[in-house]
Coordinates of C-alpha atoms in Angstrom, one line a residue:
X1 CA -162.7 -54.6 13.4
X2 CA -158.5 -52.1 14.9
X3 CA -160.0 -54.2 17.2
X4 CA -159.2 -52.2 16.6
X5 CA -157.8 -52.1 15.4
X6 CA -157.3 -52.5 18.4
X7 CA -158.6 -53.8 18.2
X8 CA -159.5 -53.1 16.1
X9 CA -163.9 -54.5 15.6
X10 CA -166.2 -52.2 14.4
X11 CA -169.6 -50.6 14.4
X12 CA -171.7 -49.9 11.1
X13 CA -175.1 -48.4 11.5
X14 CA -178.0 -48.2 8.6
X15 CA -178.8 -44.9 7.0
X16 CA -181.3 -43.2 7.3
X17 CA -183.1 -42.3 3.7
X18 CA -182.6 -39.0 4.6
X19 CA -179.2 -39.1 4.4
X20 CA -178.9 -40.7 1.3
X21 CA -179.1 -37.7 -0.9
X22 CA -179.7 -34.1 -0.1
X23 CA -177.4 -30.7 0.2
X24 CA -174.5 -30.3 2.2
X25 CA -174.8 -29.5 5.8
X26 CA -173.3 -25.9 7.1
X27 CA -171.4 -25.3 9.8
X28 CA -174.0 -22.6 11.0
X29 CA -170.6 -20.0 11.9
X30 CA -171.2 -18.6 8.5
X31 CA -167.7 -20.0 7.2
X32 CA -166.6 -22.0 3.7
X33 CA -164.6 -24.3 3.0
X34 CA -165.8 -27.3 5.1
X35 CA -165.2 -30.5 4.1
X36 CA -168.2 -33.2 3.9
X37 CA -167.2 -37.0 4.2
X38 CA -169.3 -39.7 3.5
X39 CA -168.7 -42.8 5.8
X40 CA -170.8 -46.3 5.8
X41 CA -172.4 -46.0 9.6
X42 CA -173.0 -43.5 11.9
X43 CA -170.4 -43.6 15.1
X44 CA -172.2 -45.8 18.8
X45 CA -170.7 -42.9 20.7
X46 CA -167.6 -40.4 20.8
X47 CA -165.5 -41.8 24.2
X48 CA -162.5 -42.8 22.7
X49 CA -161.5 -45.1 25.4
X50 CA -165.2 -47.1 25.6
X51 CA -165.9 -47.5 21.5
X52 CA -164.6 -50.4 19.8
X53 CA -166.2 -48.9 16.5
X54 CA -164.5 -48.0 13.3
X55 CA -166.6 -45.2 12.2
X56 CA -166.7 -43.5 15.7
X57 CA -162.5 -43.4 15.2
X58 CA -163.0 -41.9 11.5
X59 CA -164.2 -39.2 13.9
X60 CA -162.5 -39.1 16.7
X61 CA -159.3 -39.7 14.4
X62 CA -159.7 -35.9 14.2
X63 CA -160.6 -34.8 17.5
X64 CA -158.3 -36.4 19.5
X65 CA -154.8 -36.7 20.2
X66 CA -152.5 -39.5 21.4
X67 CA -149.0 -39.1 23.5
X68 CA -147.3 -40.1 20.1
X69 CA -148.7 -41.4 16.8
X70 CA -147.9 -43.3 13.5
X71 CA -146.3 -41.7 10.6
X72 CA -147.5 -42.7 7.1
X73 CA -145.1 -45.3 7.0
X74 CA -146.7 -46.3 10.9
X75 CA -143.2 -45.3 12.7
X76 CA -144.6 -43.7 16.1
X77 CA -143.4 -39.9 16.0
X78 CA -143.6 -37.3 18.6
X79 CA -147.3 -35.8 19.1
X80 CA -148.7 -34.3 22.8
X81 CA -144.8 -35.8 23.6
X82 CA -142.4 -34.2 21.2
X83 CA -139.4 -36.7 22.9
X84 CA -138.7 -39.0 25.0
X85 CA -136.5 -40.9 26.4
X86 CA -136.3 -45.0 27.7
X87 CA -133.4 -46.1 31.1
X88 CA -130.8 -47.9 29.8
X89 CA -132.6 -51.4 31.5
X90 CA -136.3 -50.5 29.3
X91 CA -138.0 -49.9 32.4
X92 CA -138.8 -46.5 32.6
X93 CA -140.3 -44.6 29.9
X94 CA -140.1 -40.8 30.3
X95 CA -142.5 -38.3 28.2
X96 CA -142.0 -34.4 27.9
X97 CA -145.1 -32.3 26.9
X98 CA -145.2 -30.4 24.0
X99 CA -145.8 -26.6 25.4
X100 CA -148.4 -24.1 24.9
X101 CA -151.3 -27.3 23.7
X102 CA -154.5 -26.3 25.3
X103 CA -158.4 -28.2 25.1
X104 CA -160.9 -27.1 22.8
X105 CA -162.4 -25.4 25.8
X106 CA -159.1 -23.1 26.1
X107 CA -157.9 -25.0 29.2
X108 CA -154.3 -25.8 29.1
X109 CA -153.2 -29.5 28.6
X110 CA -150.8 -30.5 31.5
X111 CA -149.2 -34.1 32.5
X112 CA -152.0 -34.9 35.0
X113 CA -154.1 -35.2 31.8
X114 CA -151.8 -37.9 30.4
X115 CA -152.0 -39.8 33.4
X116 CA -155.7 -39.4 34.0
X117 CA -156.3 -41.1 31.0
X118 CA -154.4 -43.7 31.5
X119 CA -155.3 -44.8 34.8
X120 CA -158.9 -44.3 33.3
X121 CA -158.3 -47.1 31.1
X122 CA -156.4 -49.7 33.4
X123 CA -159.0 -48.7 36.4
X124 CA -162.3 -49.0 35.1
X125 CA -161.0 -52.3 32.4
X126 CA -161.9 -50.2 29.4
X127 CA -161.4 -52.0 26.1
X128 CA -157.9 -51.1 25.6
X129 CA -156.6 -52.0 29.2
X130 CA -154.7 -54.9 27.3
X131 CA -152.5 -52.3 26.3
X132 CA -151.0 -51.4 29.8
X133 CA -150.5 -55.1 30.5
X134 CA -146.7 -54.4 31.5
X135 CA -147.5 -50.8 33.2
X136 CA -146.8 -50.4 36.8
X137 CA -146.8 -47.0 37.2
X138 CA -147.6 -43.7 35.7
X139 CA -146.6 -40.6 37.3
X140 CA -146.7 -37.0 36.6
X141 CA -143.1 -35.8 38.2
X142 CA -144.1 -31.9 36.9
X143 CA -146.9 -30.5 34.8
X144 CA -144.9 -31.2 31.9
X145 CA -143.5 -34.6 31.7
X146 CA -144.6 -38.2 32.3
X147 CA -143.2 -41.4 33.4
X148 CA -144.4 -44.9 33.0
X149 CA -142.5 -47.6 34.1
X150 CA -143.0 -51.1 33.2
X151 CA -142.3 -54.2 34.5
X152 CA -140.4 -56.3 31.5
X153 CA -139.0 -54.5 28.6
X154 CA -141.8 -53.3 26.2
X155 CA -140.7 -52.7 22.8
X156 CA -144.3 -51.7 21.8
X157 CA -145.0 -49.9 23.8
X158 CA -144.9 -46.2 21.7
X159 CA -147.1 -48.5 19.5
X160 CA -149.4 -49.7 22.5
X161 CA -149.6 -45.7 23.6
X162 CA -150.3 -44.1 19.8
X163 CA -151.2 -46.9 17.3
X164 CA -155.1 -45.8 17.3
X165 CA -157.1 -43.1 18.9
X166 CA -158.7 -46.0 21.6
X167 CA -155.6 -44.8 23.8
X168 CA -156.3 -40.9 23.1
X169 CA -155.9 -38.3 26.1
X170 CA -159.0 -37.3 27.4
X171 CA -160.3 -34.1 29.2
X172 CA -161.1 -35.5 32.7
X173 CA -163.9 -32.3 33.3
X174 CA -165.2 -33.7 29.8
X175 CA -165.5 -37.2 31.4
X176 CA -166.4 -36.4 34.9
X177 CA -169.8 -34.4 33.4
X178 CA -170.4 -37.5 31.5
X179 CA -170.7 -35.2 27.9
X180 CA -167.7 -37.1 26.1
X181 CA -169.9 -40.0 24.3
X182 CA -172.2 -37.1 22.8
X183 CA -169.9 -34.0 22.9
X184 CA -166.2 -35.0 23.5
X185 CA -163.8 -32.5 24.1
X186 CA -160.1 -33.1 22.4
X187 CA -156.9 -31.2 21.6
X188 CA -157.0 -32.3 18.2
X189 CA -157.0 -30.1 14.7
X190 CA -161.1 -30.1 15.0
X191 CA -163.4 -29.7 17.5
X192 CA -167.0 -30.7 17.6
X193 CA -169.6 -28.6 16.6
X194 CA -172.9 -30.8 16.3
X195 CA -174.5 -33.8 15.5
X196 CA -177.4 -34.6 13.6
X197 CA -178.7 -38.2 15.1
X198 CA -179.2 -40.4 12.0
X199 CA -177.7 -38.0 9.8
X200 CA -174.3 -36.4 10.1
X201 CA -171.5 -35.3 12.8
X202 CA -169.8 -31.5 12.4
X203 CA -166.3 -30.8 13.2
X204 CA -165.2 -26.9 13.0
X205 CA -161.1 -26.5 12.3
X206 CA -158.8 -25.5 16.2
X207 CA -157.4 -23.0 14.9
X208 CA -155.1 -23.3 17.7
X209 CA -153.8 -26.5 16.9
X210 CA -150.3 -27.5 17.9
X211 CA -149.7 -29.1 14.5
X212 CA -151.6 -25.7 12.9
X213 CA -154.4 -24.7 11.8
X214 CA -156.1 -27.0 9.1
X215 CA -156.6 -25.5 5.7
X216 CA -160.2 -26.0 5.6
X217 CA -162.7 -24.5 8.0
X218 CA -164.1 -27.9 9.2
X219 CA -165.6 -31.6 8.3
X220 CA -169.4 -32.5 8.3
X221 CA -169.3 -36.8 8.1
X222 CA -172.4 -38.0 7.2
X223 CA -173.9 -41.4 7.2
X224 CA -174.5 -43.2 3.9
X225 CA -174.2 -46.8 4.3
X226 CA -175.2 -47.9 0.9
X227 CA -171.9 -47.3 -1.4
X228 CA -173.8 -46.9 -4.8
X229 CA -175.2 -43.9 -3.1
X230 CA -172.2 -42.5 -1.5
X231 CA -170.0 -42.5 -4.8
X232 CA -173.1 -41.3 -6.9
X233 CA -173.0 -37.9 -4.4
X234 CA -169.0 -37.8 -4.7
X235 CA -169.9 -37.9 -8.8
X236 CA -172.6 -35.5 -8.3
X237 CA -170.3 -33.1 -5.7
X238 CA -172.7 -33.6 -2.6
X239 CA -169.6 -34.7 -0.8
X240 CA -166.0 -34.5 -1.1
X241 CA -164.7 -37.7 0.3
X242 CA -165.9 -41.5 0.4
X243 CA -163.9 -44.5 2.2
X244 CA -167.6 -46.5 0.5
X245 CA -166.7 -47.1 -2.4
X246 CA -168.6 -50.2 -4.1
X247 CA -165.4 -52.5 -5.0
X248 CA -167.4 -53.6 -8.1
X249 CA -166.7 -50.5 -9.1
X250 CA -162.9 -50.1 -8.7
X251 CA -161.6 -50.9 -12.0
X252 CA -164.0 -48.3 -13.7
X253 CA -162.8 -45.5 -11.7
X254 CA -159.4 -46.0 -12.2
X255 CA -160.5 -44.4 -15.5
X256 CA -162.8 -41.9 -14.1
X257 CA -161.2 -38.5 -14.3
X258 CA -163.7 -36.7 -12.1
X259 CA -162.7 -37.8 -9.4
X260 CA -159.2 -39.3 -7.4
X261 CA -159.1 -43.2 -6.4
X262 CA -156.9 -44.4 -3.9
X263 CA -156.3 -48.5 -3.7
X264 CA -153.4 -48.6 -1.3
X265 CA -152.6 -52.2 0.5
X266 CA -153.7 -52.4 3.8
X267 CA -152.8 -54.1 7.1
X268 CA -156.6 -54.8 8.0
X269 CA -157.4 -58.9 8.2
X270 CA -160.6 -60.6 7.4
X271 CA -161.4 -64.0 9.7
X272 CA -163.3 -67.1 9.8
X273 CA -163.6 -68.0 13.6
X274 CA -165.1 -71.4 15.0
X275 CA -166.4 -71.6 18.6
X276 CA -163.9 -73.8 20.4
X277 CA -165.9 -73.9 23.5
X278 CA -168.4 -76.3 21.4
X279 CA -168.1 -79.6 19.9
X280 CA -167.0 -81.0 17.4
X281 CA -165.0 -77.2 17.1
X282 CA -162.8 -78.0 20.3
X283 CA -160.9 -80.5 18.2
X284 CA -158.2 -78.9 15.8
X285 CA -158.3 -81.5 13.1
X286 CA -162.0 -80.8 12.4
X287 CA -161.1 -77.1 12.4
X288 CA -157.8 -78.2 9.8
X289 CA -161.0 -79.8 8.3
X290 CA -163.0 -76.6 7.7
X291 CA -159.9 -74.6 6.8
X292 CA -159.1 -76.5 3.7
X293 CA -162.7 -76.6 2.7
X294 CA -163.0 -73.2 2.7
X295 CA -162.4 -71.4 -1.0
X296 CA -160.5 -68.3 -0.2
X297 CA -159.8 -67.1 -3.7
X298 CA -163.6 -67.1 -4.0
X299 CA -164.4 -65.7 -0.9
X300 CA -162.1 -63.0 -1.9
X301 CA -163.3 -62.5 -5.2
X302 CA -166.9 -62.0 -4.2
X303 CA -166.7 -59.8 -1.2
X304 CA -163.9 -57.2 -2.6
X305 CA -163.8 -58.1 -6.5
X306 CA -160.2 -58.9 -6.2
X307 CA -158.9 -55.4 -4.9
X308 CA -158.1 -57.8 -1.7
X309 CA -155.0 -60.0 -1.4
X310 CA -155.9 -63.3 -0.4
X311 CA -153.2 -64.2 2.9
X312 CA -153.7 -67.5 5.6
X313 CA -152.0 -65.4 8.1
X314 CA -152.8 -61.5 9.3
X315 CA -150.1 -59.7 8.8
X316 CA -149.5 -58.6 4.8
X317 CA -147.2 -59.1 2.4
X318 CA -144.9 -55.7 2.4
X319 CA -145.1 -55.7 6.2
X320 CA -141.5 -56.3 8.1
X321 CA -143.6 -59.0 9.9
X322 CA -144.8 -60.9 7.2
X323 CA -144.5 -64.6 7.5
X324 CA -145.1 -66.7 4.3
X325 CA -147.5 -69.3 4.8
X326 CA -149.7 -71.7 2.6
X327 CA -150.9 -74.6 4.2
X328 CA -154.5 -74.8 3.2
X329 CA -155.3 -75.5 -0.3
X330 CA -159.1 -75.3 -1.2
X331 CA -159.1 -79.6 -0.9
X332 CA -162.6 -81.4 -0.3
X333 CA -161.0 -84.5 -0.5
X334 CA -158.0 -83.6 2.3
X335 CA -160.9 -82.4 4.2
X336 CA -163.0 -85.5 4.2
X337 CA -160.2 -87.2 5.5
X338 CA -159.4 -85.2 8.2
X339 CA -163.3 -85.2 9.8
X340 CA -162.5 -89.3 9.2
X341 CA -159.8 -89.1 11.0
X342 CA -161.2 -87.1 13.6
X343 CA -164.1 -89.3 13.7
X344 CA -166.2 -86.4 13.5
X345 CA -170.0 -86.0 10.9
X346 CA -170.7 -82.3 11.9
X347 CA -174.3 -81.9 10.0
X348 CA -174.9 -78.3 11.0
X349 CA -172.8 -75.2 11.3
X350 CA -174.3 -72.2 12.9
X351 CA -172.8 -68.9 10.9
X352 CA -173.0 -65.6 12.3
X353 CA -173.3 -62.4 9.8
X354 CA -174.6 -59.1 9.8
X355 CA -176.1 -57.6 7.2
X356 CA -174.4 -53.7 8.5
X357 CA -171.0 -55.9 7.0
X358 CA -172.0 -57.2 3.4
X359 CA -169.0 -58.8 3.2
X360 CA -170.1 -61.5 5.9
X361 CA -172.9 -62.3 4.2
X362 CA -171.3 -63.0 1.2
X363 CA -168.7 -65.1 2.4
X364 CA -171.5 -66.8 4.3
X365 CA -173.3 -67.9 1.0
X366 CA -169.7 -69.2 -0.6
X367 CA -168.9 -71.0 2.4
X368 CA -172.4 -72.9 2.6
X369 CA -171.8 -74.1 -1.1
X370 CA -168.0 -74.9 0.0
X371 CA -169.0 -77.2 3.0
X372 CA -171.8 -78.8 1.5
X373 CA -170.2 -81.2 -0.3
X374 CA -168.7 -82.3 3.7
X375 CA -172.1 -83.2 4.5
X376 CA -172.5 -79.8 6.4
X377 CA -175.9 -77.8 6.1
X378 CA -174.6 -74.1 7.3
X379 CA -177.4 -71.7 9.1
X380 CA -176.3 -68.5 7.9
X381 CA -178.0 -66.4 10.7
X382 CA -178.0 -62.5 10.1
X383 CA -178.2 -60.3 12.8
X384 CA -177.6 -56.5 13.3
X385 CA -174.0 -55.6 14.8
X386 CA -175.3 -54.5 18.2
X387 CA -176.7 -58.4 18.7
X388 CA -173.7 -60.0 16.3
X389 CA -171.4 -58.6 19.2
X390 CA -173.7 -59.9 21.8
X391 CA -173.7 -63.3 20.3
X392 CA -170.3 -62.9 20.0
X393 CA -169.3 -62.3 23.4
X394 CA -171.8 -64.8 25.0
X395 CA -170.4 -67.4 22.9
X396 CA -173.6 -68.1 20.7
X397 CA -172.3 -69.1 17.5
X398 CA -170.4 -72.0 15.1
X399 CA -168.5 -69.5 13.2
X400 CA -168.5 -66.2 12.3
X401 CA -166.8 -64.1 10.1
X402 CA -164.9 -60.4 11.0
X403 CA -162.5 -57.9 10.4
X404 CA -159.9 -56.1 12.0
X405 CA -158.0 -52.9 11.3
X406 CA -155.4 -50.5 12.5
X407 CA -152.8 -52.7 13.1
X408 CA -148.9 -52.3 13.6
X409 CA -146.9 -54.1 15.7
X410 CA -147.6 -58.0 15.6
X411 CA -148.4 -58.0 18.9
X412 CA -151.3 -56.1 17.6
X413 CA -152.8 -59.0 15.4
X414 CA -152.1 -61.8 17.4
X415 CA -151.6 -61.5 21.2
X416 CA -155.5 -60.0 22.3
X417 CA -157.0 -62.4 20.0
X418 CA -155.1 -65.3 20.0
X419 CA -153.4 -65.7 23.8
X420 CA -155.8 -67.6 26.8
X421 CA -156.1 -64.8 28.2
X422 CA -156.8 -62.1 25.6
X423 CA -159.3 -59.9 25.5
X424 CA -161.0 -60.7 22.1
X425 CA -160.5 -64.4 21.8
X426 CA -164.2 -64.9 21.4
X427 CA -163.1 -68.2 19.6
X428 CA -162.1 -69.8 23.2
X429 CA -158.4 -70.9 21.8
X430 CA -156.3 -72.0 24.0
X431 CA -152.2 -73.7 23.5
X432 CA -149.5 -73.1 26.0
X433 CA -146.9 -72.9 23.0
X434 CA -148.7 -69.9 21.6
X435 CA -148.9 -68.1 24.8
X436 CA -145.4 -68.9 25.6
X437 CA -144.3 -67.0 22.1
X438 CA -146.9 -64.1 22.3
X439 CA -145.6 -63.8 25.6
X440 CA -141.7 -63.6 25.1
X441 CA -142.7 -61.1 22.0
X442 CA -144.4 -58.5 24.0
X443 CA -140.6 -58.4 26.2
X444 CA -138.3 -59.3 23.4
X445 CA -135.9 -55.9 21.9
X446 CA -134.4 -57.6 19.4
X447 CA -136.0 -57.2 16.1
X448 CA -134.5 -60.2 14.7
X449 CA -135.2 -62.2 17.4
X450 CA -138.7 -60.9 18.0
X451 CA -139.7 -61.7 14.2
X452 CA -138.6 -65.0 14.6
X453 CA -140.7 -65.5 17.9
X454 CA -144.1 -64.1 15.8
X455 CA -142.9 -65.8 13.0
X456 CA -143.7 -69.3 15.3
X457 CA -146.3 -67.6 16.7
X458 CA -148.5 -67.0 13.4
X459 CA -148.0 -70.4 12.0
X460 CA -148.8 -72.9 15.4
X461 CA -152.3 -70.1 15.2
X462 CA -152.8 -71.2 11.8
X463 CA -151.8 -74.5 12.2
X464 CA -154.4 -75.1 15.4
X465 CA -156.5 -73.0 13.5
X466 CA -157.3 -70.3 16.2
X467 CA -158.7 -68.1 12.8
X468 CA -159.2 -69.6 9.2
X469 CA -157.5 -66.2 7.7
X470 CA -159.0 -65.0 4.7
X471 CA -157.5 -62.0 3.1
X472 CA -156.1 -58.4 3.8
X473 CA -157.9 -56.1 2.1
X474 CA -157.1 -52.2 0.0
X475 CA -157.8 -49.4 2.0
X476 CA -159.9 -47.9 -0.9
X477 CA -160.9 -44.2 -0.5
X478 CA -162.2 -41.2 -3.3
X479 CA -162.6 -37.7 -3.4
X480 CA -163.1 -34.9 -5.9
X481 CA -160.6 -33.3 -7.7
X482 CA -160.3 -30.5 -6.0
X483 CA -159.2 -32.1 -2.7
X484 CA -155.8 -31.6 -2.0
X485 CA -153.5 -32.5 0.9
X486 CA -155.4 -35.8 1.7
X487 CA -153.3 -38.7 1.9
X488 CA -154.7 -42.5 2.3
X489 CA -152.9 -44.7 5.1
X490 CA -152.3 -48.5 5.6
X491 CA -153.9 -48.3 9.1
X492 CA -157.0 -46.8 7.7
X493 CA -156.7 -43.8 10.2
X494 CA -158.6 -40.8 8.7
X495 CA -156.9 -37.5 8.9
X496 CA -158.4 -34.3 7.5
X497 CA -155.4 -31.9 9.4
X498 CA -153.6 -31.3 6.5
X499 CA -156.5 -31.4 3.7
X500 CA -157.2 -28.4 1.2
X501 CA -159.6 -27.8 -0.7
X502 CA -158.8 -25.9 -3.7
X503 CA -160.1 -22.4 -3.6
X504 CA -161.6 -22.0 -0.1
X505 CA -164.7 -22.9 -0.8
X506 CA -167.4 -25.4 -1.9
X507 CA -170.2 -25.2 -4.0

């Protein structure tokens, strides 16, 4: 879930009823033109740097700022750094400030900021400490520049620093009076205005934004976790915006004129993961096993009604880093014979779903008629996400089924999931040839060279079956006509900075 994404794993929360229909929630300043968003689940909290959850960083996607940040086309450009510049032996990494950015509060934004947040991160082992893995140092030579030096050339690291708003520059007054989670305090092109627990989150436009002012006078998200719902308000102009759009739906909007559709490929991954820790799951035929017994082309079909493109690796087709690969056939009889061969009769498989991710609990239903014919009953136990990651984390499960999102450097979909000692390798793998590769990636400056290395990397993870890959699905987003300046991303981030809507105001 860019963990998240990073990584990105993330958060859904139900709806209230309440939020299901009703009028649209005002600013309270007396202003027009605010913007209201409907996303699936209401954000765990607002720290950037302790959520892992997706709809928390639709949010904080326009509230915060990173040192750089990804383009449309996810090339890191300038952002609280407008340049840089790297020593000729990749060690030292130095950062000028853009002038004149200042806080929501007023307060100016200086280089002792920067590395506050930073040595926030690494200090307290917040989820995205992976991310200064090669980081020795950062310094603040004057109030306006900063310098990290690293120990091993790190060609990702602009992607490490700005790839998602998890690394985001943080107010240390903001943190230090413990208000961030509830009432954050950014330099981004909105500041928070309110939240209505169960209901909604307001953002009011900076109007002293470094980047501008945005067009519109702010963005109200609320919470509607049931898609039907969410695209019958964008029909009935309640809202303005959706990312929940029912996929069953998708090929009878493309004819819908009342509204805009957006189905743009994305470079999210959905994963099977079996608990290596356990028997008979430690052993990597039985896992080859599972892998060709598993019908992706269905499990595709059912969970995103083939607006998803069906992949055995993460990283997409159209992606510099896409490796072909095509090993596992749907093959009953190639799996029998591997659980021969590995002398294994597994009769039970425990799977992990929540019911706050639909899709899990679909795939869950496909893959019990799938293994079946193996001789394997599978326990499809639903759970809500706060004890799915639980169970996750303490290693209680057979298999369970995820996403990820946000990613963009390879290092990104494979090293914190897939290396010993990653931070989200819940699964327990474990192969010194992996490690080795993911390794020489993170220092390698040759893009040649470093494709090939991921290249190798991907396939032995396939191969030993760290993940049974399933598919990469569409970013899929709508909103009304009269939206303009919105544009939909591969990494799913959600910016509202340069949106319009037509005339100023909303009904």
């Amino acid at each position: 879930m860019k963990t998240l994404a990073t990584v990105l794993v993330f958060v859904l929360a139900a709806c209230s009823a309440a939020c299901s229909t009703g009028s649209r929630v005002d600013l309270g300043d007396g202003s027009s033109g605010n913007l209201i968003a409907a996303i699936a689940g209401e954000p765990d909290q607002l720290d950037p740097h302790r959520t892992s959850a997706y709809f928390s960083f639709e949010v904080l996607e326009n509230v915060f700022d990173t040192l750089v940040e990804p383009d449309e086309n996810l090339q890191m450009r300038p952002a609280l750094a407008q340049s840089w510049e790297v020593s000729d032996d990749q060690l030292s990494w130095t950062f000028h400030l853009r002038p004149g950015v200042r806080w929501h509060d007023g307060t100016p934004l200086v280089a002792d900021d920067v590395v506050y947040s930073y040595r926030r991160i690494i200090d307290e082992q917040l989820t995205n400490v992976d991310k200064f893995s090669a980081v020795s140092t950062v310094t603040a030579p004057d109030p306006a520049t900063v310098r990290i030096t690293v120990r091993q050339p790190t060609p990702n690291l602009l992607t490490n620093l700005g790839g998602f708003k998890g690394m985001a520059i943080v107010q240390r007054a903001n943190v230090e009076s413990g208000q961030i989670a509830t009432h954050p305090v950014g330099t981004g092109p909105f500041s928070f205005a309110g939240r209505r627990s169960g209901d909604s989150i307001t953002l009011k436009s900076n109007p002293g934004y470094w980047g501008g002012a945005p067009p519109i006078s702010g963005v109200t998200f609320r919470f509607i976790s049931e898609p039907t719902t969410a695209l019958s308000a964008l029909q009935a102009g309640e809202i303005d915006w959706t990312d929940s759009v029912p996929p069953q739906r998708v090929a009878q909007l493309r004819d819908d004129d009342s509204l805009r559709l957006a189905v743009t490929p994305g470079n999210d991954y959905w994963y099977l993961a079996l608990n290596e820790a356990r028997p008979p799951w430690d052993d990597p035929t039985v896992r080859q096993a599972i892998a060709y017994g598993i019908d992706r082309d269905a499990i595709a079909a059912a969970t995103s009604y083939r607006t998803a493109a069906v992949n055995q690796l993460a990283i997409p087709q159209g992606s510099p880093w896409f490796t072909d690969y095509h090993r596992y056939r749907y093959d009953i009889q190639e799996a029998k014979a591997l659980l021969d061969q590995a002398a294994a009769a597994p009769q039970n498989l425990d799977m992990l779903v929540t019911s706050e991710y639909p899709e899990t609990v679909t795939a869950a239903q496909i893959i019990a008629d799938n293994l079946a014919p193996l001789g394997i009953t599978v326990n499809i136990r639903t759970v809500d996400f706060a004890t799915w990651l639980d169970e996750q984390n303490t290693g209680h499960f057979d298999m369970l089924m995820m996403g990820w999102l946000g990613n963009i450097d390879p290092d990104d979909f494979y090293y914190a999931q897939h290396h010993t000692n990653g931070t989200s390798n819940a699964q327990k793998f474990s192969d010194p040839q992996v490690d080795r590769l993911l390794d020489a990636g993170r220092t390698e400056t040759d893009v040649g060279k470093r494709k090939d290395l991921y290249a190798k990397a991907a396939t032995r993870i396939a191969d030993e079956v760290s993940y049974i890959y399933l598919y990469n699905p569409s970013v899929i987003q709508a909103w009304a006509n009269n939206l303009t300046g919105y544009q939909v991303r591969r990494d799913g981030a959600v910016r509202f900075r340069s949106a319009d809507l037509d005339g100023g105001e909303n009904p």
